CSV table of C-alpha atoms in Angstrom, one decimal:
chain,number,residue,atom,x,y,z
B,1,UNK,CA,91.8,132.2,77.7
B,2,UNK,CA,94.3,132.3,74.8
B,3,UNK,CA,93.5,130.1,71.8
B,4,UNK,CA,96.2,127.4,71.7
B,5,UNK,CA,94.8,125.3,68.8
B,6,UNK,CA,97.2,124.4,66.1
B,7,UNK,CA,95.7,124.0,62.6
B,8,UNK,CA,97.0,121.1,60.6
B,9,UNK,CA,97.8,122.3,57.0
B,10,UNK,CA,99.0,119.0,55.7
B,11,UNK,CA,100.4,115.7,56.9
B,12,UNK,CA,102.8,113.2,55.3
B,13,UNK,CA,103.2,109.6,56.5
B,14,UNK,CA,106.9,108.7,56.5
B,15,UNK,CA,106.6,105.2,58.0
B,16,UNK,CA,103.6,102.9,58.5
B,17,UNK,CA,104.5,99.9,60.6
B,18,UNK,CA,102.8,97.2,62.7
B,19,UNK,CA,102.4,99.3,65.9
B,20,UNK,CA,103.4,102.8,64.9
B,21,UNK,CA,102.8,105.3,62.1
B,22,UNK,CA,105.1,108.3,61.8
B,23,UNK,CA,103.8,111.5,60.4
B,24,UNK,CA,105.3,114.9,59.7
B,25,UNK,CA,102.7,117.7,60.0
B,26,UNK,CA,102.9,121.3,58.8
B,27,UNK,CA,100.8,123.4,61.2
B,28,UNK,CA,99.8,126.9,61.7
B,29,UNK,CA,100.0,128.4,65.2
B,30,UNK,CA,97.2,130.8,66.4
B,31,UNK,CA,99.5,133.8,65.7
B,32,UNK,CA,100.0,132.7,62.1
B,33,UNK,CA,103.5,131.2,62.4
B,34,UNK,CA,103.9,128.0,60.5
B,35,UNK,CA,105.9,125.2,62.1
B,36,UNK,CA,106.5,121.5,61.7
B,37,UNK,CA,105.5,118.7,64.1
B,38,UNK,CA,106.6,115.1,64.1
B,39,UNK,CA,104.0,112.7,65.4
B,40,UNK,CA,104.0,109.0,66.3
B,41,UNK,CA,100.5,107.5,65.9
B,42,UNK,CA,100.1,104.5,68.2
B,43,UNK,CA,97.1,102.3,69.0
B,44,UNK,CA,95.2,102.8,72.2
B,45,UNK,CA,96.4,100.5,74.9
B,46,UNK,CA,95.5,99.2,78.3
B,47,UNK,CA,97.6,98.8,81.4
B,48,UNK,CA,96.5,96.8,84.4
B,49,UNK,CA,97.6,96.9,88.1
B,50,UNK,CA,96.6,93.3,89.1
B,51,UNK,CA,96.4,91.9,92.6
B,52,UNK,CA,95.8,88.3,93.8
B,53,UNK,CA,93.6,87.4,96.8
B,54,UNK,CA,96.7,87.0,99.0
B,55,UNK,CA,97.5,90.7,98.5
B,56,UNK,CA,100.4,90.2,96.2
B,57,UNK,CA,100.5,92.2,92.9
B,58,UNK,CA,101.5,90.6,89.6
B,59,UNK,CA,103.9,92.6,87.5
B,60,UNK,CA,105.8,91.5,84.4
B,61,UNK,CA,109.5,91.6,83.6
B,62,UNK,CA,110.3,92.0,79.9
B,63,UNK,CA,113.0,93.3,77.7
B,64,UNK,CA,112.2,96.6,76.0
B,65,UNK,CA,114.4,97.1,72.9
B,66,UNK,CA,114.0,100.9,72.6
B,67,UNK,CA,115.8,101.3,76.0
B,68,UNK,CA,117.9,98.0,75.7
B,69,UNK,CA,116.9,96.9,79.2
B,70,UNK,CA,114.7,94.4,81.0
B,71,UNK,CA,112.2,96.3,83.1
B,72,UNK,CA,109.5,95.7,85.7
B,73,UNK,CA,106.1,97.0,84.7
B,74,UNK,CA,102.4,96.4,85.1
B,75,UNK,CA,100.6,94.2,82.6
B,76,UNK,CA,99.9,96.1,79.3
B,77,UNK,CA,99.2,95.8,75.6
B,78,UNK,CA,97.6,97.3,72.6
B,79,UNK,CA,93.9,97.1,72.1
B,80,UNK,CA,92.7,95.2,69.1
B,81,UNK,CA,90.6,97.0,66.4
B,82,UNK,CA,87.0,97.4,67.7
B,83,UNK,CA,87.9,96.0,71.2
B,84,UNK,CA,86.6,97.7,74.3
B,85,UNK,CA,89.2,98.7,76.9
B,86,UNK,CA,88.0,96.3,79.6
B,87,UNK,CA,87.8,93.4,77.2
B,88,UNK,CA,91.4,94.2,76.1
B,89,UNK,CA,92.6,94.4,79.7
B,90,UNK,CA,91.1,91.0,80.6
B,91,UNK,CA,92.7,89.5,77.5
B,92,UNK,CA,96.1,91.0,78.3
B,93,UNK,CA,96.1,89.8,81.9
B,94,UNK,CA,95.4,86.2,80.8
B,95,UNK,CA,97.9,86.3,77.9
B,96,UNK,CA,100.8,87.8,79.8
B,97,UNK,CA,100.4,86.2,83.3
B,98,UNK,CA,98.0,83.2,83.0
B,99,UNK,CA,95.7,84.7,85.7
B,100,UNK,CA,92.0,85.4,85.1
B,101,UNK,CA,90.3,88.6,86.3
B,102,UNK,CA,87.6,88.2,89.0
B,103,UNK,CA,86.8,91.9,89.3
B,104,UNK,CA,88.0,95.0,87.4
B,105,UNK,CA,87.7,98.7,87.8
B,106,UNK,CA,88.9,101.4,85.5
B,107,UNK,CA,91.2,103.8,87.2
B,108,UNK,CA,91.7,106.5,84.6
B,109,UNK,CA,93.1,107.2,81.1
B,110,UNK,CA,96.4,108.9,80.5
B,111,UNK,CA,98.5,110.1,77.5
B,112,UNK,CA,101.9,108.6,77.6
B,113,UNK,CA,104.0,111.2,75.9
B,114,UNK,CA,101.9,113.9,74.2
B,115,UNK,CA,105.0,115.8,73.0
B,116,UNK,CA,105.3,113.4,70.1
B,117,UNK,CA,102.9,110.5,70.5
B,118,UNK,CA,99.1,110.2,70.4
B,119,UNK,CA,98.9,107.0,72.5
B,120,UNK,CA,96.1,106.8,75.1
B,121,UNK,CA,96.6,104.3,77.9
B,122,UNK,CA,93.5,103.1,79.8
B,123,UNK,CA,94.6,102.1,83.4
B,124,UNK,CA,92.7,99.4,85.3
B,125,UNK,CA,92.9,97.8,88.7
B,126,UNK,CA,92.1,94.1,88.6
B,127,UNK,CA,91.5,91.5,91.3
B,128,UNK,CA,92.7,88.1,90.1
B,129,UNK,CA,92.1,84.4,90.7
B,130,UNK,CA,94.4,82.8,93.3
B,131,UNK,CA,96.3,80.7,90.7
B,132,UNK,CA,97.5,81.1,87.2
B,133,UNK,CA,97.0,78.8,84.2
B,134,UNK,CA,99.4,78.6,81.2
B,135,UNK,CA,100.3,81.9,79.6
B,136,UNK,CA,99.2,82.6,76.0
B,137,UNK,CA,101.7,85.2,74.9
B,138,UNK,CA,101.8,86.7,71.5
B,139,UNK,CA,104.5,85.2,69.2
B,140,UNK,CA,106.8,88.2,69.6
B,141,UNK,CA,106.5,88.5,73.4
B,142,UNK,CA,108.9,87.2,76.1
B,143,UNK,CA,107.2,88.2,79.3
B,144,UNK,CA,107.7,86.8,82.8
B,145,UNK,CA,105.2,87.3,85.6
B,146,UNK,CA,106.6,88.4,89.0
B,147,UNK,CA,104.9,89.0,92.3
B,148,UNK,CA,105.4,91.8,94.8
B,149,UNK,CA,103.9,93.0,98.0
B,150,UNK,CA,102.7,96.6,98.3
B,151,UNK,CA,105.7,97.5,100.4
B,152,UNK,CA,108.1,96.0,97.8
B,153,UNK,CA,106.5,98.0,95.0
B,154,UNK,CA,106.9,101.2,96.9
B,155,UNK,CA,110.5,100.5,97.6
B,156,UNK,CA,111.2,99.5,94.0
B,157,UNK,CA,109.7,102.8,92.7
B,158,UNK,CA,111.5,104.9,95.3
B,159,UNK,CA,114.8,103.0,94.5
B,160,UNK,CA,114.4,103.6,90.8
B,161,UNK,CA,114.1,99.9,89.9
B,162,UNK,CA,110.7,100.6,88.6
B,163,UNK,CA,111.0,103.5,86.1
B,164,UNK,CA,108.1,102.8,83.7
B,165,UNK,CA,105.8,105.8,83.6
B,166,UNK,CA,102.5,103.9,83.2
B,167,UNK,CA,103.4,101.7,86.1
B,168,UNK,CA,104.2,104.7,88.4
B,169,UNK,CA,101.0,106.5,87.2
B,170,UNK,CA,98.8,103.5,87.9
B,171,UNK,CA,100.4,102.9,91.3
B,172,UNK,CA,99.9,106.6,92.3
B,173,UNK,CA,96.3,106.6,91.0
B,174,UNK,CA,95.6,103.3,92.8
B,175,UNK,CA,96.9,104.8,96.1
B,176,UNK,CA,94.7,107.9,95.7
B,177,UNK,CA,91.7,105.8,94.7
B,178,UNK,CA,92.2,103.6,97.7
B,179,UNK,CA,92.6,106.5,100.1
B,180,UNK,CA,89.4,108.0,98.8
B,181,UNK,CA,87.5,104.7,98.8
B,182,UNK,CA,86.9,104.6,95.1
B,183,UNK,CA,87.8,101.0,94.7
B,184,UNK,CA,85.1,99.6,97.1
């Protein structure tokens, strides 16, 4: 197999914000060519496909400024420093929806956009309590919980009303895991 490893020669941070750090890297390709890479460094995150005992799935609707649109997506958020993925997932479910997790299973981990970003998303499936308590959103969040049946979710994805990549990936993995009896 051909060596594809790119050797980092140097890196310069051009922005260091609350959730993202932007770096410019000078790298050497295996054949000796030198090129430049722009990389967004992002915290690891969790995303949770959550279902109530009545079979309805809890999604969130929120405005996403980078695309200037309110979108439907599964529950998600950044992991706090030193936090384990499952602990983070349980916290995010409670904060964004007010539901508590009864049972949780990790589906998989994905890279969101490896062409420019190092974010790793840990995808989970969660079974929830029947009723929600008050949400405890972060001060900069404006998230609304919404519920859908399995059929509605499939139609929303097929109709393009759900376009969020992590949501579509989690839904597809959930369907495969269910077919292969991995969630029992």
